[in-house]
C-alpha cells in the first residue's frame, strides 16, 4: 500500500514528457544501436525519477496547504497514506541516487540532472509566479531533457533540435495558460496566482507567433544541406505537415473552453493528435533509417 502511495506521489502519468530525452537518440541515427538504445533508455529512466523527486519534495513543502485544498488533500502525503517521514527518506535516497546514476553514464548528464531538479524546485518557489518567465522555465526543462539525452549518448545536441524543442515547449506552456484562463474565467487567479497577470488575447497571439516560428524552424531544419547530407536523403522535408497539424490540433483543444482537462493531458487521449504523432514517428524512422540504406 505504501509503495503504491509513493509511486502515485512520483506522478508516473507525467513521465511521458521525458520522452524528449530520446530525441538525440533518434536524430543522431543511433536508434538501431543496442548499446545506444540501452543508454538512452537509462537516461530516460533517470529523468523520470528526477521529475518524481521534484513532485515528492513539492508535496512535502506544500503538505499543509494541500490538506486545506478540496482536491489536493487526497494526495498520498496530505492524506496521511504516505507518512511524511517515509516521503522524506524516499527523497533523501532517490535524489542522490539519480545524480549518482547520471554520473555513472556521464558526468555531464549528472550536472544536467542536478540543473533540472534545481530549476524545477526554483520554479515551484519563485518562477511560477512570474508571467512568461514561468513559460520560459518550462521550456528550459525540456531543453535540459534533450541535452541530458545527448550527453548520456555522447552525441552533439543539434542546434536545430534545441531550437525546435524550445519553441515547441514554449507553445505547449502558453497553451496550458490560455486554456486555464478560458476554463476558469474570473476564478483563474484563485487557482493559479500568476494567471491574474495574463490576458487571454495576448496568450493566443503569442501562441500563433510561436507556432509559426516552430513550424518554420522545423521546415528549415529539414531543408538545410547539412541535414540532408547527414541523413543521406532529402525526404525528411516531407514530414513537415505532421508537426504543422499537431500544432493546429493543439490550438483547437486549447481554444475550446468546454474541455476541462489540461490540454497537455488532453492530447494524450485525442485520437487525431495521437494518429498524427504515430504517422510522424513512423515517417521519420523510415526516412532516416530505411530509405538511405
mmCIF file of C-alpha atoms in Angstrom:
data_model
loop_
_atom_site.group_PDB
_atom_site.id
_atom_site.type_symbol
_atom_site.label_atom_id
_atom_site.label_comp_id
_atom_site.label_asym_id
_atom_site.label_seq_id
_atom_site.Cartn_x
_atom_site.Cartn_y
_atom_site.Cartn_z
ATOM 1 C CA UNK A 1 0.000 0.000 0.000
ATOM 2 C CA UNK A 2 2.752 2.435 0.958
ATOM 3 C CA UNK A 3 4.734 1.533 -2.184
ATOM 4 C CA UNK A 4 1.680 2.357 -4.314
ATOM 5 C CA UNK A 5 1.269 5.666 -2.467
ATOM 6 C CA UNK A 6 4.922 6.529 -3.112
ATOM 7 C CA UNK A 7 4.549 5.703 -6.789
ATOM 8 C CA UNK A 8 1.453 7.929 -7.016
ATOM 9 C CA UNK A 9 3.434 10.776 -5.452
ATOM 10 C CA UNK A 10 6.140 10.380 -8.112
ATOM 11 C CA UNK A 11 3.408 11.131 -10.752
ATOM 12 C CA UNK A 12 4.232 8.426 -13.356
ATOM 13 C CA UNK A 13 1.458 9.758 -15.636
ATOM 14 C CA UNK A 14 3.606 12.878 -16.111
ATOM 15 C CA UNK A 15 6.692 10.945 -17.209
ATOM 16 C CA UNK A 16 5.643 10.979 -20.877
ATOM 17 C CA UNK A 17 7.226 14.446 -21.080
ATOM 18 C CA UNK A 18 10.605 12.823 -20.536
ATOM 19 C CA UNK A 19 10.432 11.124 -23.947
ATOM 20 C CA UNK A 20 12.219 14.239 -25.216
ATOM 21 C CA UNK A 21 15.336 12.622 -23.709
ATOM 22 C CA UNK A 22 15.249 10.158 -26.613
ATOM 23 C CA UNK A 23 15.199 12.829 -29.347
ATOM 24 C CA UNK A 24 19.022 12.876 -29.688
ATOM 25 C CA UNK A 25 18.987 9.067 -29.964
ATOM 26 C CA UNK A 26 16.638 9.179 -32.950
ATOM 27 C CA UNK A 27 18.123 12.170 -34.750
ATOM 28 C CA UNK A 28 21.739 11.029 -34.264
ATOM 29 C CA UNK A 29 20.939 7.866 -36.273
ATOM 30 C CA UNK A 30 21.651 5.608 -33.282
ATOM 31 C CA UNK A 31 18.167 4.227 -32.646
ATOM 32 C CA UNK A 32 19.065 0.791 -34.036
ATOM 33 C CA UNK A 33 22.251 0.506 -31.975
ATOM 34 C CA UNK A 34 21.523 -1.736 -28.944
ATOM 35 C CA UNK A 35 24.246 -0.020 -26.900
ATOM 36 C CA UNK A 36 22.982 3.499 -27.618
ATOM 37 C CA UNK A 37 19.359 2.438 -27.146
ATOM 38 C CA UNK A 38 20.184 0.987 -23.729
ATOM 39 C CA UNK A 39 21.959 4.157 -22.638
ATOM 40 C CA UNK A 40 19.105 6.304 -23.925
ATOM 41 C CA UNK A 41 16.530 4.284 -22.004
ATOM 42 C CA UNK A 42 18.616 4.519 -18.825
ATOM 43 C CA UNK A 43 18.819 8.297 -19.244
ATOM 44 C CA UNK A 44 15.051 8.372 -19.739
ATOM 45 C CA UNK A 45 14.538 6.381 -16.536
ATOM 46 C CA UNK A 46 16.808 8.751 -14.598
ATOM 47 C CA UNK A 47 14.827 11.758 -15.768
ATOM 48 C CA UNK A 48 11.603 10.018 -14.749
ATOM 49 C CA UNK A 49 12.939 9.576 -11.233
ATOM 50 C CA UNK A 50 14.339 13.123 -11.227
ATOM 51 C CA UNK A 51 10.901 14.541 -12.038
ATOM 52 C CA UNK A 52 9.436 12.233 -9.399
ATOM 53 C CA UNK A 53 11.833 13.630 -6.791
ATOM 54 C CA UNK A 54 10.655 17.143 -7.650
ATOM 55 C CA UNK A 55 6.996 16.151 -7.155
ATOM 56 C CA UNK A 56 7.914 14.415 -3.908
ATOM 57 C CA UNK A 57 9.674 17.473 -2.488
ATOM 58 C CA UNK A 58 6.899 19.800 -3.656
ATOM 59 C CA UNK A 59 4.279 17.710 -1.882
ATOM 60 C CA UNK A 60 6.371 17.741 1.291
ATOM 61 C CA UNK A 61 6.717 21.529 1.177
ATOM 62 C CA UNK A 62 3.024 22.092 0.380
ATOM 63 C CA UNK A 63 1.603 19.423 2.681
ATOM 64 C CA UNK A 64 -0.293 21.839 4.955
ATOM 65 C CA UNK A 65 -1.758 23.837 2.056
ATOM 66 C CA UNK A 66 -2.710 20.612 0.281
ATOM 67 C CA UNK A 67 -4.595 19.434 3.360
ATOM 68 C CA UNK A 68 -6.759 22.551 3.144
ATOM 69 C CA UNK A 69 -7.448 22.026 -0.574
ATOM 70 C CA UNK A 70 -10.646 20.133 -1.557
ATOM 71 C CA UNK A 71 -8.829 18.010 -4.171
ATOM 72 C CA UNK A 72 -5.144 18.050 -3.236
ATOM 73 C CA UNK A 73 -5.943 16.839 0.271
ATOM 74 C CA UNK A 74 -6.376 13.385 -1.309
ATOM 75 C CA UNK A 75 -2.725 13.247 -2.340
ATOM 76 C CA UNK A 76 -0.822 10.474 -0.516
ATOM 77 C CA UNK A 77 1.259 12.731 1.739
ATOM 78 C CA UNK A 78 -1.529 15.201 2.533
ATOM 79 C CA UNK A 79 -3.991 12.400 3.293
ATOM 80 C CA UNK A 80 -1.515 10.565 5.509
ATOM 81 C CA UNK A 81 -1.408 7.429 3.374
ATOM 82 C CA UNK A 82 2.277 8.165 2.777
ATOM 83 C CA UNK A 83 3.856 9.312 6.083
ATOM 84 C CA UNK A 84 5.957 12.463 5.928
ATOM 85 C CA UNK A 85 8.967 10.642 7.396
ATOM 86 C CA UNK A 86 8.770 7.976 4.692
ATOM 87 C CA UNK A 87 8.448 10.614 1.962
ATOM 88 C CA UNK A 88 11.493 12.462 3.303
ATOM 89 C CA UNK A 89 13.501 9.252 3.409
ATOM 90 C CA UNK A 90 12.493 8.443 -0.181
ATOM 91 C CA UNK A 91 13.552 11.903 -1.360
ATOM 92 C CA UNK A 92 16.857 11.587 0.502
ATOM 93 C CA UNK A 93 17.557 8.283 -1.266
ATOM 94 C CA UNK A 94 16.159 8.997 -4.732
ATOM 95 C CA UNK A 95 17.733 12.440 -5.155
ATOM 96 C CA UNK A 96 21.381 11.434 -4.672
ATOM 97 C CA UNK A 97 20.656 8.107 -6.379
ATOM 98 C CA UNK A 98 19.541 9.883 -9.548
ATOM 99 C CA UNK A 99 22.683 12.024 -9.578
ATOM 100 C CA UNK A 100 24.958 9.038 -8.969
ATOM 101 C CA UNK A 101 23.214 7.101 -11.727
ATOM 102 C CA UNK A 102 23.677 10.027 -14.078
ATOM 103 C CA UNK A 103 27.348 10.283 -13.177
ATOM 104 C CA UNK A 104 27.809 6.607 -13.974
ATOM 105 C CA UNK A 105 26.561 7.248 -17.512
ATOM 106 C CA UNK A 106 28.238 10.626 -17.962
ATOM 107 C CA UNK A 107 29.447 13.305 -15.518
ATOM 108 C CA UNK A 108 27.822 15.906 -17.784
ATOM 109 C CA UNK A 109 24.492 14.087 -17.505
ATOM 110 C CA UNK A 110 24.742 14.261 -13.721
ATOM 111 C CA UNK A 111 25.174 18.045 -13.938
ATOM 112 C CA UNK A 112 22.169 18.328 -16.253
ATOM 113 C CA UNK A 113 20.044 16.248 -13.861
ATOM 114 C CA UNK A 114 21.129 18.451 -10.954
ATOM 115 C CA UNK A 115 20.247 21.526 -13.011
ATOM 116 C CA UNK A 116 16.878 20.021 -13.934
ATOM 117 C CA UNK A 117 15.963 19.312 -10.294
ATOM 118 C CA UNK A 118 17.181 22.741 -9.168
ATOM 119 C CA UNK A 119 15.285 24.538 -11.947
ATOM 120 C CA UNK A 120 12.027 22.765 -11.111
ATOM 121 C CA UNK A 121 12.336 23.424 -7.376
ATOM 122 C CA UNK A 122 13.128 27.090 -8.075
ATOM 123 C CA UNK A 123 10.149 27.155 -10.435
ATOM 124 C CA UNK A 124 7.859 25.846 -7.701
ATOM 125 C CA UNK A 125 9.000 28.515 -5.251
ATOM 126 C CA UNK A 126 9.604 31.616 -7.400
ATOM 127 C CA UNK A 127 9.444 31.288 -11.185
ATOM 128 C CA UNK A 128 5.865 30.031 -11.445
ATOM 129 C CA UNK A 129 4.686 33.386 -10.071
ATOM 130 C CA UNK A 130 6.282 35.424 -12.900
ATOM 131 C CA UNK A 131 4.257 35.749 -16.128
ATOM 132 C CA UNK A 132 6.012 34.438 -19.248
ATOM 133 C CA UNK A 133 9.076 33.633 -17.128
ATOM 134 C CA UNK A 134 7.117 30.583 -15.988
ATOM 135 C CA UNK A 135 6.619 29.594 -19.642
ATOM 136 C CA UNK A 136 10.327 30.004 -20.409
ATOM 137 C CA UNK A 137 11.191 27.968 -17.300
ATOM 138 C CA UNK A 138 9.028 25.097 -18.554
ATOM 139 C CA UNK A 139 10.744 25.318 -21.947
ATOM 140 C CA UNK A 140 14.137 25.248 -20.231
ATOM 141 C CA UNK A 141 13.155 21.974 -18.562
ATOM 142 C CA UNK A 142 12.519 20.391 -21.959
ATOM 143 C CA UNK A 143 15.841 21.697 -23.272
ATOM 144 C CA UNK A 144 17.602 20.078 -20.316
ATOM 145 C CA UNK A 145 15.909 16.779 -21.182
ATOM 146 C CA UNK A 146 17.296 16.934 -24.728
ATOM 147 C CA UNK A 147 20.748 17.964 -23.503
ATOM 148 C CA UNK A 148 20.683 15.158 -20.949
ATOM 149 C CA UNK A 149 19.941 12.602 -23.648
ATOM 150 C CA UNK A 150 22.724 13.988 -25.831
ATOM 151 C CA UNK A 151 25.293 13.937 -23.012
ATOM 152 C CA UNK A 152 24.307 10.410 -21.992
ATOM 153 C CA UNK A 153 24.779 9.193 -25.584
ATOM 154 C CA UNK A 154 27.867 11.372 -26.072
ATOM 155 C CA UNK A 155 26.474 12.802 -29.297
ATOM 156 C CA UNK A 156 26.244 16.519 -30.163
ATOM 157 C CA UNK A 157 22.942 18.236 -29.459
ATOM 158 C CA UNK A 158 21.899 19.753 -32.770
ATOM 159 C CA UNK A 159 21.238 23.483 -32.612
ATOM 160 C CA UNK A 160 18.131 22.912 -34.731
ATOM 161 C CA UNK A 161 16.884 20.252 -32.323
ATOM 162 C CA UNK A 162 17.316 22.602 -29.372
ATOM 163 C CA UNK A 163 15.607 25.485 -31.182
ATOM 164 C CA UNK A 164 12.634 23.342 -32.212
ATOM 165 C CA UNK A 165 12.358 21.847 -28.723
ATOM 166 C CA UNK A 166 12.454 25.249 -27.027
ATOM 167 C CA UNK A 167 9.819 26.694 -29.345
ATOM 168 C CA UNK A 168 7.531 23.667 -29.092
ATOM 169 C CA UNK A 169 7.762 23.556 -25.291
ATOM 170 C CA UNK A 170 7.008 27.291 -25.099
ATOM 171 C CA UNK A 171 3.979 26.769 -27.343
ATOM 172 C CA UNK A 172 2.648 23.972 -25.132
ATOM 173 C CA UNK A 173 3.170 26.030 -21.962
ATOM 174 C CA UNK A 174 1.444 29.080 -23.465
ATOM 175 C CA UNK A 175 -1.431 26.825 -24.491
ATOM 176 C CA UNK A 176 -1.787 25.487 -20.981
ATOM 177 C CA UNK A 177 -2.006 29.000 -19.548
ATOM 178 C CA UNK A 178 -4.514 30.035 -22.241
ATOM 179 C CA UNK A 179 -6.669 27.001 -21.500
ATOM 180 C CA UNK A 180 -6.632 27.695 -17.765
ATOM 181 C CA UNK A 181 -7.841 31.247 -18.374
ATOM 182 C CA UNK A 182 -10.552 30.034 -20.770
ATOM 183 C CA UNK A 183 -11.901 27.410 -18.389
ATOM 184 C CA UNK A 184 -11.566 29.210 -15.064
ATOM 185 C CA UNK A 185 -12.501 32.725 -16.188
ATOM 186 C CA UNK A 186 -12.697 35.175 -13.265
ATOM 187 C CA UNK A 187 -11.635 32.441 -10.817
ATOM 188 C CA UNK A 188 -8.357 31.763 -12.636
ATOM 189 C CA UNK A 189 -6.301 33.803 -10.195
ATOM 190 C CA UNK A 190 -7.583 31.739 -7.274
ATOM 191 C CA UNK A 191 -6.366 28.504 -8.846
ATOM 192 C CA UNK A 192 -3.017 29.893 -10.039
ATOM 193 C CA UNK A 193 -1.921 33.341 -8.869
ATOM 194 C CA UNK A 194 0.145 34.150 -11.950
ATOM 195 C CA UNK A 195 -2.972 33.923 -14.164
ATOM 196 C CA UNK A 196 -4.082 37.303 -12.786
ATOM 197 C CA UNK A 197 -1.227 38.822 -14.795
ATOM 198 C CA UNK A 198 -2.048 37.119 -18.102
ATOM 199 C CA UNK A 199 -4.527 38.184 -20.790
ATOM 200 C CA UNK A 200 -6.171 35.528 -22.952
ATOM 201 C CA UNK A 201 -5.916 37.592 -26.140
ATOM 202 C CA UNK A 202 -2.193 38.133 -25.559
ATOM 203 C CA UNK A 203 -1.646 34.425 -24.978
ATOM 204 C CA UNK A 204 -3.463 33.485 -28.177
ATOM 205 C CA UNK A 205 -1.381 35.935 -30.201
ATOM 206 C CA UNK A 206 1.793 34.591 -28.585
ATOM 207 C CA UNK A 207 0.702 31.031 -29.376
ATOM 208 C CA UNK A 208 0.124 31.856 -33.040
ATOM 209 C CA UNK A 209 3.503 33.591 -33.295
ATOM 210 C CA UNK A 210 5.366 30.733 -31.602
ATOM 211 C CA UNK A 211 3.541 28.107 -33.673
ATOM 212 C CA UNK A 212 4.616 29.842 -36.891
ATOM 213 C CA UNK A 213 8.199 30.035 -35.597
ATOM 214 C CA UNK A 214 8.132 26.356 -34.609
ATOM 215 C CA UNK A 215 6.822 25.189 -37.982
ATOM 216 C CA UNK A 216 9.306 27.431 -39.813
ATOM 217 C CA UNK A 217 12.254 26.227 -37.719
ATOM 218 C CA UNK A 218 11.428 22.565 -38.312
ATOM 219 C CA UNK A 219 10.917 23.116 -42.044
ATOM 220 C CA UNK A 220 14.224 24.976 -42.346
ATOM 221 C CA UNK A 221 15.948 22.190 -40.409
ATOM 222 C CA UNK A 222 14.725 19.546 -42.846
ATOM 223 C CA UNK A 223 15.709 21.657 -45.874
ATOM 224 C CA UNK A 224 19.260 22.643 -44.895
ATOM 225 C CA UNK A 225 22.043 20.978 -46.947
ATOM 226 C CA UNK A 226 23.756 19.885 -43.716
ATOM 227 C CA UNK A 227 20.663 17.973 -42.581
ATOM 228 C CA UNK A 228 20.153 16.339 -45.953
ATOM 229 C CA UNK A 229 23.825 15.367 -46.153
ATOM 230 C CA UNK A 230 23.822 13.940 -42.604
ATOM 231 C CA UNK A 231 20.767 11.749 -43.182
ATOM 232 C CA UNK A 232 21.615 10.952 -46.785
ATOM 233 C CA UNK A 233 18.140 11.881 -48.016
ATOM 234 C CA UNK A 234 16.053 14.899 -48.977
ATOM 235 C CA UNK A 235 12.774 13.329 -47.930
ATOM 236 C CA UNK A 236 12.793 14.459 -44.287
ATOM 237 C CA UNK A 237 11.156 17.664 -45.523
ATOM 238 C CA UNK A 238 8.099 15.548 -46.381
ATOM 239 C CA UNK A 239 7.436 15.165 -42.637
ATOM 240 C CA UNK A 240 6.811 18.914 -42.128
ATOM 241 C CA UNK A 241 2.991 18.658 -42.471
ATOM 242 C CA UNK A 242 2.787 16.377 -39.412
ATOM 243 C CA UNK A 243 4.167 18.918 -36.890
ATOM 244 C CA UNK A 244 2.047 21.603 -38.556
ATOM 245 C CA UNK A 245 -1.125 19.568 -38.000
ATOM 246 C CA UNK A 246 -0.056 18.775 -34.422
ATOM 247 C CA UNK A 247 0.333 22.491 -33.675
ATOM 248 C CA UNK A 248 -3.061 23.208 -35.231
ATOM 249 C CA UNK A 249 -4.792 20.392 -33.345
ATOM 250 C CA UNK A 250 -3.338 21.531 -30.022
ATOM 251 C CA UNK A 251 -4.610 25.056 -30.674
ATOM 252 C CA UNK A 252 -8.069 23.609 -31.316
ATOM 253 C CA UNK A 253 -8.013 21.809 -27.963
ATOM 254 C CA UNK A 254 -6.838 24.932 -26.147
ATOM 255 C CA UNK A 255 -9.478 27.225 -27.606
ATOM 256 C CA UNK A 256 -12.411 25.004 -26.617
ATOM 257 C CA UNK A 257 -13.097 26.023 -23.009
ATOM 258 C CA UNK A 258 -15.705 23.274 -22.580
ATOM 259 C CA UNK A 259 -12.809 20.834 -22.366
ATOM 260 C CA UNK A 260 -11.980 20.718 -18.663
ATOM 261 C CA UNK A 261 -8.846 18.569 -18.825
ATOM 262 C CA UNK A 262 -5.420 20.140 -19.221
ATOM 263 C CA UNK A 263 -4.592 20.363 -22.953
ATOM 264 C CA UNK A 264 -1.247 18.670 -22.378
ATOM 265 C CA UNK A 265 -3.201 15.747 -20.881
ATOM 266 C CA UNK A 266 -5.947 16.011 -23.499
ATOM 267 C CA UNK A 267 -3.559 15.429 -26.409
ATOM 268 C CA UNK A 268 -2.604 12.071 -24.911
ATOM 269 C CA UNK A 269 -6.223 10.974 -25.255
ATOM 270 C CA UNK A 270 -7.056 12.750 -28.502
ATOM 271 C CA UNK A 271 -7.313 10.236 -31.367
ATOM 272 C CA UNK A 272 -6.477 12.674 -34.220
ATOM 273 C CA UNK A 273 -3.435 14.002 -32.393
ATOM 274 C CA UNK A 274 -2.162 10.534 -31.477
ATOM 275 C CA UNK A 275 -2.725 9.228 -35.018
ATOM 276 C CA UNK A 276 -0.774 12.178 -36.408
ATOM 277 C CA UNK A 277 2.041 11.589 -33.905
ATOM 278 C CA UNK A 278 2.211 7.890 -34.806
ATOM 279 C CA UNK A 279 2.354 8.666 -38.530
ATOM 280 C CA UNK A 280 5.037 11.291 -37.981
ATOM 281 C CA UNK A 281 7.160 8.916 -35.883
ATOM 282 C CA UNK A 282 6.834 6.162 -38.476
ATOM 283 C CA UNK A 283 7.714 8.550 -41.311
ATOM 284 C CA UNK A 284 10.808 9.846 -39.506
ATOM 285 C CA UNK A 285 12.079 6.346 -38.737
ATOM 286 C CA UNK A 286 11.512 5.133 -42.308
ATOM 287 C CA UNK A 287 13.157 8.206 -43.841
ATOM 288 C CA UNK A 288 16.164 8.234 -41.521
ATOM 289 C CA UNK A 289 16.771 4.511 -41.071
ATOM 290 C CA UNK A 290 15.316 2.759 -44.112
ATOM 291 C CA UNK A 291 15.459 4.943 -47.210
ATOM 292 C CA UNK A 292 19.185 5.863 -47.069
ATOM 293 C CA UNK A 293 20.052 2.143 -46.934
#
